Coordinates of C-alpha atoms in Angstrom, one line a residue:
Chain A
M1 CA 111.2 66.0 50.1
I2 CA 107.8 67.5 50.3
T3 CA 105.9 68.2 47.0
K4 CA 105.0 71.5 45.4
E5 CA 101.4 70.6 46.1
D6 CA 102.2 70.3 49.8
V7 CA 103.7 73.8 49.8
L8 CA 100.7 75.2 48.0
R9 CA 98.3 73.4 50.4
V10 CA 100.2 74.8 53.5
A11 CA 100.3 78.3 51.9
K12 CA 96.5 78.1 51.4
L13 CA 96.0 77.1 55.0
A14 CA 98.2 79.9 56.2
R15 CA 96.5 82.4 53.8
I16 CA 99.7 83.4 52.1
Q17 CA 99.9 84.0 48.4
L18 CA 103.2 82.7 46.8
N19 CA 104.6 83.3 43.4
S20 CA 106.1 80.4 41.5
Q21 CA 109.7 81.4 42.4
E22 CA 108.8 81.4 46.1
T23 CA 107.0 78.1 45.8
E24 CA 110.1 76.5 44.3
K25 CA 112.4 78.0 47.0
F26 CA 110.1 77.1 49.9
Q27 CA 109.8 73.5 48.6
K28 CA 113.5 73.1 49.0
D29 CA 113.8 75.1 52.3
L30 CA 110.8 73.5 54.0
S31 CA 112.1 70.0 53.1
A32 CA 115.5 70.7 54.5
I33 CA 114.1 72.0 57.8
L34 CA 111.5 69.2 58.1
D35 CA 114.4 66.7 57.6
Y36 CA 116.2 68.4 60.5
F37 CA 113.0 68.2 62.7
A38 CA 112.9 64.4 62.0
S39 CA 115.8 64.0 64.5
L40 CA 113.1 64.4 67.2
Q41 CA 111.7 61.0 66.1
E42 CA 114.9 59.3 67.4
L43 CA 114.0 60.0 71.0
D44 CA 111.8 57.7 73.1
V45 CA 109.3 60.1 74.7
S46 CA 106.8 57.5 75.9
G47 CA 105.6 58.4 79.4
V48 CA 107.0 61.9 79.1
K49 CA 104.4 64.7 79.8
E50 CA 104.5 67.7 77.5
T51 CA 105.6 71.2 78.8
T52 CA 103.4 74.0 77.3
H53 CA 104.7 76.8 79.5
S54 CA 108.0 76.7 81.3
V55 CA 106.7 78.5 84.4
Q56 CA 103.3 77.1 85.1
V57 CA 100.6 79.3 86.5
Q58 CA 97.0 78.2 86.9
N59 CA 93.6 79.9 87.2
V60 CA 94.9 83.4 87.3
M61 CA 92.1 85.5 88.8
R62 CA 91.6 89.2 89.3
E63 CA 89.1 91.4 91.1
D64 CA 86.0 92.0 88.9
Q65 CA 86.5 95.8 88.8
E66 CA 85.7 98.4 86.3
A67 CA 88.8 99.9 84.6
T68 CA 89.5 102.3 81.8
G69 CA 90.0 100.3 78.6
Q70 CA 92.4 100.9 75.7
K71 CA 92.1 103.8 73.4
T72 CA 89.6 102.6 70.9
E73 CA 90.4 105.2 68.4
G74 CA 94.1 104.3 68.4
L75 CA 93.3 100.6 68.1
L76 CA 91.1 101.2 65.1
Q77 CA 93.6 103.5 63.3
T78 CA 94.4 101.2 60.4
T79 CA 91.0 99.8 59.8
E80 CA 88.4 100.8 57.3
Q81 CA 85.0 101.3 59.0
K82 CA 81.4 101.8 58.0
D83 CA 78.5 102.6 60.4
G84 CA 80.7 101.7 63.4
F85 CA 81.7 98.3 62.0
L86 CA 84.9 97.1 60.3
K87 CA 84.4 97.0 56.6
V88 CA 85.5 93.9 54.7
P89 CA 84.7 92.6 51.2
S90 CA 81.9 90.1 50.8
I91 CA 82.8 86.7 52.0
L92 CA 80.8 84.9 49.3
P93 CA 82.1 85.8 45.8
Chain B
M1 CA 130.5 115.4 77.3
D2 CA 132.3 112.0 77.4
T3 CA 129.2 109.8 76.7
A4 CA 131.3 106.6 76.3
S5 CA 132.4 106.6 80.0
L6 CA 128.9 107.0 81.4
N7 CA 126.8 104.5 83.2
I8 CA 123.5 104.8 85.2
S9 CA 125.1 105.6 88.5
K10 CA 127.4 108.3 86.9
V11 CA 124.3 109.8 85.2
Q12 CA 122.6 110.0 88.6
E13 CA 125.7 111.5 90.2
G14 CA 126.2 114.0 87.4
L15 CA 122.5 115.1 87.5
S16 CA 122.4 115.5 91.2
K17 CA 125.7 117.4 91.3
K18 CA 124.4 119.5 88.4
E19 CA 127.5 118.7 86.3
F20 CA 125.0 118.4 83.3
S21 CA 121.3 118.6 82.9
A22 CA 119.1 115.8 81.6
A23 CA 118.4 117.9 78.4
E24 CA 122.2 118.2 77.8
L25 CA 122.6 114.5 78.3
A26 CA 119.8 113.7 75.9
K27 CA 121.1 116.1 73.3
A28 CA 124.6 114.6 73.5
F29 CA 123.3 111.1 72.8
L30 CA 120.9 112.4 70.1
N31 CA 124.0 113.9 68.5
N32 CA 125.8 110.6 68.7
I33 CA 122.9 109.1 66.8
K34 CA 123.1 111.8 64.2
E35 CA 126.8 111.3 63.7
K36 CA 126.9 107.5 63.8
D37 CA 123.6 106.0 62.8
G38 CA 123.9 106.7 59.1
D39 CA 126.5 103.9 59.0
I40 CA 125.2 101.6 61.7
H41 CA 121.4 101.8 61.2
A42 CA 120.5 100.7 64.7
F43 CA 117.5 103.0 64.8
L44 CA 114.3 102.8 62.8
A45 CA 112.8 105.9 64.4
V46 CA 114.4 108.6 66.5
S47 CA 112.0 110.2 69.0
E48 CA 113.8 113.5 69.7
E49 CA 110.6 115.3 70.7
L50 CA 109.6 112.7 73.3
A51 CA 113.2 112.5 74.6
L52 CA 113.5 116.2 75.1
S53 CA 110.2 116.5 76.8
Q54 CA 111.1 113.6 79.2
A55 CA 114.5 115.2 79.9
A56 CA 112.8 118.5 80.6
S57 CA 110.5 117.0 83.2
V58 CA 113.5 115.4 84.9
D59 CA 115.3 118.8 84.9
R60 CA 112.2 120.4 86.4
A61 CA 112.1 117.7 89.2
I62 CA 115.8 118.4 89.9
S63 CA 115.3 122.2 90.1
K64 CA 112.5 121.6 92.6
G65 CA 114.9 119.4 94.6
E66 CA 112.7 116.3 94.3
A67 CA 114.2 112.8 94.8
L68 CA 115.2 111.3 91.5
P69 CA 113.7 107.9 90.4
E70 CA 116.0 105.0 89.5
L71 CA 116.4 105.8 85.8
A72 CA 116.1 109.6 85.9
G73 CA 117.6 111.1 82.7
V74 CA 119.0 107.8 81.5
P75 CA 119.0 107.8 77.7
M76 CA 117.7 104.5 76.3
S77 CA 116.5 102.8 73.1
I78 CA 113.6 100.4 72.7
K79 CA 113.3 97.5 70.4
D80 CA 110.7 98.1 67.7
A81 CA 108.6 95.1 69.0
I82 CA 107.7 97.1 72.1
L83 CA 104.8 99.6 72.0
V84 CA 105.6 103.2 72.9
E85 CA 102.5 105.3 72.6
G86 CA 102.6 107.7 69.7
L87 CA 105.7 106.2 68.1
P88 CA 105.8 103.9 65.1
C89 CA 106.0 100.2 65.9
T90 CA 106.9 98.2 62.9
A91 CA 108.5 95.0 64.3
G92 CA 110.8 95.3 61.3
S93 CA 108.0 94.4 58.9
R94 CA 106.4 96.1 55.9
M95 CA 103.1 94.7 57.4
L96 CA 103.3 97.3 60.1
E97 CA 105.2 100.0 58.2
N98 CA 102.6 102.7 59.1
Y99 CA 101.5 101.4 62.4
I100 CA 101.6 103.9 65.3
A101 CA 101.4 102.4 68.8
P102 CA 98.1 103.4 70.5
Y103 CA 99.3 102.7 74.0
D104 CA 102.4 102.0 76.1
A105 CA 103.6 98.5 76.9
T106 CA 103.7 97.8 80.7
V107 CA 107.5 97.9 80.6
I108 CA 107.4 101.3 78.9
Q109 CA 105.0 102.6 81.5
K110 CA 107.5 101.4 84.1
V111 CA 110.6 103.0 82.5
K112 CA 108.7 106.2 81.9
E113 CA 107.7 106.3 85.6
A114 CA 111.4 105.7 86.5
G115 CA 112.4 108.8 84.6
A116 CA 114.1 107.2 81.6
V117 CA 114.5 109.2 78.4
I118 CA 113.4 107.3 75.2
L119 CA 115.6 108.2 72.2
G120 CA 114.0 105.9 69.7
K121 CA 113.0 102.5 68.3
T122 CA 115.6 100.0 67.2
N123 CA 116.0 97.7 64.2
M124 CA 115.2 94.0 64.4
D125 CA 114.7 91.0 62.3
E126 CA 111.1 91.0 61.0
F127 CA 108.7 90.0 63.8
G128 CA 111.7 88.7 65.7
M129 CA 112.6 86.0 63.2
G130 CA 116.3 85.7 62.4
S131 CA 119.7 85.8 64.1
S132 CA 121.4 88.7 62.4
T133 CA 119.0 91.6 62.0
E134 CA 119.4 91.1 58.2
N135 CA 115.7 90.1 58.0
S136 CA 114.5 93.6 58.8
A137 CA 112.3 94.9 56.0
F138 CA 114.1 98.3 56.4
G139 CA 117.7 97.1 55.8
P140 CA 120.2 95.5 58.1
T141 CA 122.0 96.9 61.1
K142 CA 125.8 96.8 61.1
N143 CA 128.0 95.7 63.9
P144 CA 129.6 98.8 65.5
R145 CA 132.8 96.7 66.2
D146 CA 133.2 95.8 62.5
K147 CA 130.7 97.3 60.1
S148 CA 131.2 94.5 57.5
R149 CA 129.6 92.1 60.0
V150 CA 126.2 91.5 61.5
P151 CA 125.3 92.6 65.0
G152 CA 123.5 89.4 65.7
G153 CA 119.7 89.3 66.1
T154 CA 117.0 89.7 66.5
S155 CA 117.5 92.7 68.9
G156 CA 120.6 93.7 66.8
G157 CA 119.5 97.4 66.7
S158 CA 119.3 97.5 70.5
T159 CA 122.7 96.0 71.2
A160 CA 124.3 98.0 68.4
S161 CA 122.9 101.2 69.8
V162 CA 124.4 100.5 73.2
A163 CA 127.7 99.4 71.7
A164 CA 128.0 102.5 69.6
D165 CA 127.2 104.9 72.5
E166 CA 124.0 106.0 70.9
C167 CA 122.2 105.3 74.2
L168 CA 123.1 104.0 77.6
V169 CA 120.8 101.0 77.9
S170 CA 118.1 99.3 75.8
L171 CA 115.1 97.1 76.1
G172 CA 115.2 94.0 73.9
E173 CA 113.1 91.0 73.6
D174 CA 114.4 87.4 73.6
T175 CA 112.4 84.4 72.1
G176 CA 115.4 82.1 71.3
G177 CA 118.4 84.2 72.0
S178 CA 117.4 87.5 70.6
I179 CA 119.0 89.6 73.4
R180 CA 122.0 87.3 74.3
L181 CA 123.2 86.5 70.8
P182 CA 123.5 90.2 69.6
A183 CA 124.8 91.2 73.1
S184 CA 127.6 88.6 72.5
F185 CA 128.2 89.8 68.9
C186 CA 128.3 93.5 69.9
G187 CA 130.3 93.1 73.1
V188 CA 127.7 94.3 75.6
V189 CA 125.7 92.7 78.5
G190 CA 122.3 91.2 77.7
L191 CA 119.8 89.6 80.1
K192 CA 117.0 87.2 79.3
P193 CA 114.9 87.1 82.5
T194 CA 113.0 84.1 83.9
Y195 CA 109.8 83.5 81.9
G196 CA 107.0 85.4 83.7
A197 CA 109.4 87.8 85.5
V198 CA 108.6 90.6 83.1
S199 CA 105.2 91.6 81.6
R200 CA 104.6 90.9 77.9
H201 CA 101.7 93.3 77.7
G202 CA 102.2 95.6 74.8
I203 CA 104.9 93.5 73.1
I204 CA 104.3 92.3 69.6
S205 CA 103.9 88.5 70.1
V206 CA 106.1 86.1 68.4
A207 CA 106.0 82.8 70.3
S208 CA 104.1 83.4 73.5
S209 CA 105.5 80.6 75.6
L210 CA 109.1 81.7 74.8
D211 CA 109.0 85.5 74.5
Q212 CA 110.5 87.6 77.3
V213 CA 111.6 91.2 77.5
G214 CA 115.0 91.9 79.0
S215 CA 117.7 94.5 79.5
I216 CA 120.8 95.4 77.6
G217 CA 123.7 97.6 78.9
K218 CA 127.4 98.1 78.8
T219 CA 127.8 96.9 82.3
V220 CA 126.1 94.2 84.4
E221 CA 125.1 96.9 86.9
D222 CA 123.2 98.8 84.3
A223 CA 121.4 95.7 83.0
E224 CA 120.6 94.9 86.6
K225 CA 119.1 98.3 87.3
L226 CA 117.0 98.3 84.2
F227 CA 115.8 94.8 85.0
H228 CA 114.7 95.8 88.5
V229 CA 112.5 98.6 87.0
I230 CA 110.7 96.4 84.5
Q231 CA 110.1 93.2 86.5
G232 CA 106.9 92.3 88.3
K233 CA 103.5 90.9 87.9
D234 CA 101.1 92.6 85.6
P235 CA 97.3 92.0 85.7
K236 CA 97.4 92.5 81.9
D237 CA 99.7 89.5 81.4
G238 CA 98.3 86.3 82.9
T239 CA 101.6 84.5 82.6
S240 CA 103.5 87.1 84.6
V241 CA 104.3 86.2 88.2
A242 CA 105.0 88.2 91.3
Y243 CA 108.8 88.3 91.3
H244 CA 110.1 86.5 94.2
E245 CA 113.8 87.2 94.1
L246 CA 116.0 84.6 95.6
P247 CA 118.9 86.3 97.4
P248 CA 122.3 85.3 96.1
K249 CA 124.3 84.9 99.4
K250 CA 127.3 85.2 97.2
S251 CA 130.0 87.8 97.3
S252 CA 133.1 86.0 96.0
W253 CA 134.0 83.3 93.5
R254 CA 134.6 81.0 96.5
D255 CA 130.8 80.9 97.0
F256 CA 130.2 79.7 93.5
I257 CA 129.9 76.2 91.9
I258 CA 130.0 76.7 88.2
G259 CA 128.6 73.9 86.0
V260 CA 130.2 73.4 82.6
P261 CA 128.1 71.3 80.2
K262 CA 130.3 69.1 78.1
E263 CA 127.6 69.2 75.3
Y264 CA 128.3 72.9 74.9
F265 CA 131.9 72.4 73.9
E266 CA 131.5 69.7 71.2
A267 CA 131.7 69.8 67.4
G268 CA 130.2 72.9 65.9
L269 CA 131.9 75.3 68.4
D270 CA 134.5 77.5 66.7
P271 CA 137.8 76.6 68.3
Q272 CA 138.7 80.3 68.7
V273 CA 135.4 81.0 70.6
K274 CA 136.0 77.9 72.7
A275 CA 139.5 79.1 73.7
V276 CA 138.1 82.5 74.9
I277 CA 135.3 80.8 76.9
E278 CA 137.7 78.2 78.5
K279 CA 140.1 81.0 79.4
G280 CA 137.2 82.8 81.1
I281 CA 136.2 79.7 83.1
D282 CA 139.8 79.1 84.1
R283 CA 140.0 82.6 85.5
M284 CA 136.9 82.0 87.6
E285 CA 138.5 78.8 88.9
K286 CA 141.8 80.7 89.7
Q287 CA 139.7 83.1 91.7
G288 CA 138.3 80.3 93.8
A289 CA 135.2 79.2 92.0
R290 CA 134.6 75.4 91.9
I291 CA 134.2 74.2 88.4
Q292 CA 132.2 71.0 87.8
E293 CA 131.4 69.2 84.6
V294 CA 127.7 68.6 84.1
S295 CA 125.8 66.9 81.4
L296 CA 122.7 68.2 79.5
P297 CA 122.2 65.1 77.4
H298 CA 119.2 66.3 75.4
T299 CA 121.0 69.4 74.1
K300 CA 121.3 68.1 70.6
Y301 CA 117.5 68.0 70.3
A302 CA 116.9 71.5 71.7
L303 CA 117.2 73.4 68.4
A304 CA 114.7 71.1 66.6
S305 CA 112.3 71.2 69.5
Y306 CA 112.7 75.0 69.8
Y307 CA 112.0 75.7 66.1
V308 CA 108.9 73.4 66.0
I309 CA 107.4 75.2 69.0
D310 CA 108.5 78.7 67.8
M311 CA 107.1 78.2 64.3
S312 CA 103.9 76.7 65.6
E313 CA 103.2 79.5 68.0
I314 CA 104.2 82.0 65.3
S315 CA 101.7 80.6 62.8
S316 CA 99.0 81.1 65.4
N317 CA 100.1 84.5 66.6
L318 CA 100.6 86.0 63.2
A319 CA 97.1 85.0 62.0
R320 CA 96.0 88.4 63.4
Y321 CA 97.7 90.2 60.4
D322 CA 94.8 89.7 58.1
G323 CA 95.0 92.9 56.2
F324 CA 92.1 94.4 58.1
R325 CA 92.8 94.8 61.8
Y326 CA 96.5 95.9 61.4
G327 CA 98.8 97.2 58.8
K328 CA 99.1 96.4 55.1
H329 CA 95.9 95.9 53.2
V330 CA 95.9 94.9 49.6
K331 CA 92.5 95.5 47.9
S332 CA 91.9 92.9 45.3
G333 CA 88.4 91.4 45.4
T334 CA 87.1 88.7 47.7
L335 CA 88.0 88.4 51.4
L336 CA 90.1 85.3 50.8
Q337 CA 92.1 87.0 48.1
E338 CA 92.7 90.0 50.3
Y339 CA 93.9 87.9 53.1
E340 CA 96.3 86.0 50.9
E341 CA 97.6 89.0 49.0
S342 CA 98.0 91.2 52.1
R343 CA 100.0 88.5 53.8
G344 CA 101.9 87.5 50.7
Q345 CA 103.0 91.1 50.2
G346 CA 103.3 92.2 53.8
F347 CA 105.4 89.4 55.1
G348 CA 109.1 88.8 54.3
E349 CA 110.6 85.5 53.3
E350 CA 111.6 84.2 56.7
V351 CA 108.2 85.1 58.2
K352 CA 106.4 83.2 55.4
R353 CA 108.8 80.2 55.9
R354 CA 108.0 80.0 59.6
V355 CA 104.3 80.6 59.4
M356 CA 104.1 77.9 56.7
L357 CA 106.2 75.4 58.7
G358 CA 104.2 76.1 61.9
T359 CA 101.0 75.7 59.9
Y360 CA 102.3 72.4 58.6
A361 CA 103.4 71.2 62.1
L362 CA 100.0 72.0 63.5
S363 CA 97.9 70.6 60.6
A364 CA 95.8 67.5 60.9
G365 CA 97.9 64.3 61.1
Y366 CA 101.2 66.0 62.0
Y367 CA 100.4 67.5 65.4
D368 CA 101.6 64.5 67.5
A369 CA 104.8 64.0 65.4
F370 CA 105.9 67.6 65.6
Y371 CA 104.3 69.9 68.2
L372 CA 103.4 67.4 70.9
R373 CA 106.7 65.6 70.5
A374 CA 108.7 68.9 70.7
Q375 CA 106.9 69.8 73.9
K376 CA 107.8 66.4 75.4
V377 CA 111.4 67.0 74.5
R378 CA 111.0 70.4 76.2
T379 CA 110.2 68.4 79.4
L380 CA 113.4 66.3 79.0
L381 CA 115.4 69.5 78.6
K382 CA 113.9 70.9 81.7
Q383 CA 114.8 67.8 83.6
D384 CA 118.4 68.0 82.3
F385 CA 118.7 71.5 83.9
E386 CA 117.0 70.5 87.1
K387 CA 119.5 67.7 87.5
A388 CA 122.4 70.0 86.8
F389 CA 121.2 72.6 89.2
E390 CA 121.1 70.1 92.0
K391 CA 124.9 70.3 92.0
V392 CA 125.8 73.8 90.7
D393 CA 124.7 77.4 91.1
V394 CA 125.1 78.6 87.5
V395 CA 125.9 76.9 84.2
A396 CA 128.6 78.6 82.0
G397 CA 129.3 78.2 78.3
P398 CA 129.5 80.1 75.1
T399 CA 126.6 82.4 74.0
A400 CA 127.1 81.7 70.3
P401 CA 128.9 78.9 68.5
F402 CA 130.8 81.2 66.2
L403 CA 132.1 84.8 65.8
P404 CA 130.0 87.7 64.3
F405 CA 129.7 86.7 60.7
K406 CA 129.8 88.8 57.5
L407 CA 126.7 90.5 56.2
G408 CA 125.1 88.0 53.7
E409 CA 127.3 85.1 54.8
R410 CA 124.4 83.0 56.2
S411 CA 121.3 84.5 54.7
A412 CA 120.9 82.1 51.8
D413 CA 120.5 79.0 53.9
P414 CA 118.0 79.1 56.7
M415 CA 119.5 76.2 58.6
A416 CA 122.9 77.9 58.7
M417 CA 121.3 80.8 60.3
Y418 CA 119.3 78.7 62.8
L419 CA 122.5 77.1 64.1
A420 CA 123.5 80.5 65.6
D421 CA 120.9 79.8 68.3
I422 CA 122.1 76.4 69.4
Y423 CA 123.2 77.5 73.0
T424 CA 120.5 80.1 73.6
V425 CA 117.3 78.3 72.8
P426 CA 117.4 75.7 75.6
V427 CA 117.1 78.6 78.0
N428 CA 113.8 79.9 76.4
L429 CA 112.4 76.4 76.3
T430 CA 113.0 75.9 80.0
G431 CA 112.1 79.4 81.0
L432 CA 115.4 80.0 82.9
P433 CA 117.2 83.3 83.2
A434 CA 120.5 83.8 81.4
I435 CA 123.0 86.6 80.8
S436 CA 125.6 87.1 78.1
L437 CA 128.8 88.8 79.3
P438 CA 131.7 90.2 77.2
A439 CA 134.4 87.6 77.7
G440 CA 137.1 88.8 75.3
S441 CA 137.6 88.9 71.6
V442 CA 139.2 87.2 68.6
Q443 CA 140.9 89.6 66.1
G444 CA 138.7 92.4 67.5
L445 CA 135.5 90.5 67.3
P446 CA 133.6 90.1 70.6
V447 CA 132.9 86.8 72.2
G448 CA 130.1 86.4 74.8
L449 CA 130.0 84.0 77.8
Q450 CA 126.6 82.8 78.8
L451 CA 125.7 82.2 82.4
I452 CA 122.4 80.3 83.0
G453 CA 120.7 80.4 86.4
K454 CA 117.9 78.7 88.3
A455 CA 114.5 80.2 87.8
F456 CA 114.1 83.6 89.5
C457 CA 117.9 83.7 90.4
E458 CA 118.7 86.7 88.3
Q459 CA 120.5 88.2 91.3
T460 CA 122.9 85.3 91.3
L461 CA 123.6 86.0 87.6
F462 CA 124.2 89.7 88.4
E463 CA 126.6 88.9 91.2
A464 CA 128.6 86.4 89.1
G465 CA 128.5 88.8 86.2
K466 CA 130.0 91.6 88.3
L467 CA 132.7 89.3 89.6
F468 CA 133.4 88.3 86.0
E469 CA 133.7 91.9 84.9
Q470 CA 136.3 92.4 87.7
I471 CA 138.5 89.6 86.4
Q472 CA 138.1 90.9 82.8
S473 CA 139.2 94.4 83.8
N474 CA 142.2 93.0 85.7
G475 CA 143.4 91.6 82.3

């Protein structure tokens, strides 16, 4: 069973705010799922190479040609802007 | 107009013989949506204006006597994880509730060029996380075959829209079974193509090494036609490959060796589902197919391996939803607070669960035990299939371990929901193509048979699928 502190640490890393009810539920859920994942430890995987992509392609190249880009306006539709930059709150409190 | 009896080739025939116009066809299906979707809730957005303008341009081409492209006038729906310019694209999440797609996904460009008529965007589990479409922030979709039950997920809106005759075909997206499971539950055909066969540009990313767009239809032929339109290499998706189709050379069951993995028929499979699948395999054998038992010994580790990889990739992909670049933004003070509150309020429960587990699995000290080990198990699963395919042409088994379940039945316990994916996830981990075919029913509830092929052997699956439809229609 992982601890409540573990849940809060992971939530902090993932930048997700949880309320106390969620923290309690996720402590239970995450523990059960991690227990299920533990079955992977039964297998001997020494000498086995990992597969990152099922269909491997390497060094995908293309012609260095000018092309029309995406529609900037549409891509920025949900952002708040100031002087042509994205506006965010100050990073240092 | 009898919309239920239509398929793509009948649409083409009807249009060219001027039995109906593309506009009449689009209106007939839009009318079906108006009549039925209040109950079923397959659609999150209906794009009547776009549909009618696309239909009008098909009708103009017909009146000028121009040759019709492959999907001319074909009314279709699109999973809400795929960008259609100018339409909302929510991925079933509050996070993207007000997001309007600024461009077309490559697959949408292709279906538009092929003359398809887009009727709307379909419901899904939030960001493709779930197995029942109950995790949509906008309410569940109901199974058209039995409205007290789920349609399966995550592309449940797409399969329900096809099953309910609200459209003819649909584009879904399959990360761990998201096309095949709901196709099985709704009694339609669903294809997950080989990884790389179809471009992922313009698809909302879930787990990038597993995601693949695929086709859904009432018949194998319709799913096949739609697949041929969307496949192909795309410079905007570096993982897409030039599709080198391997010809099937098969025209009757006598040409097929069907592998039946013993691990897919063990404890956990509902005996009623098992009986339907075994009957289907018996029928193939009676028609001359050679049935051979195969072993996929690492099957029992597939689900754990899948979920570790899925959640790890999710935690990375969903980092982009920071409250600033896309979607929901909660103003509360410092940058960190706004990140945490935007994500805390924008994401639903299952999304939070997976992002956190993925973050945990990738965090310092755990990487080797989880992510790296899961990817090594992925290699073992790949080798299992390679060995089986030395002896057989396709592998056959159930798509889902149980029948479509009641709404709410599995939503309290995440592990109970994950088990629905037990036979579908090995295919995503190994990148192979697979198709779910209607194989019969138990008390009116559809059961799907899954055929898995070698990489880039979609055509073999289509040929086997069409032969299977023939046996089914002969009773």
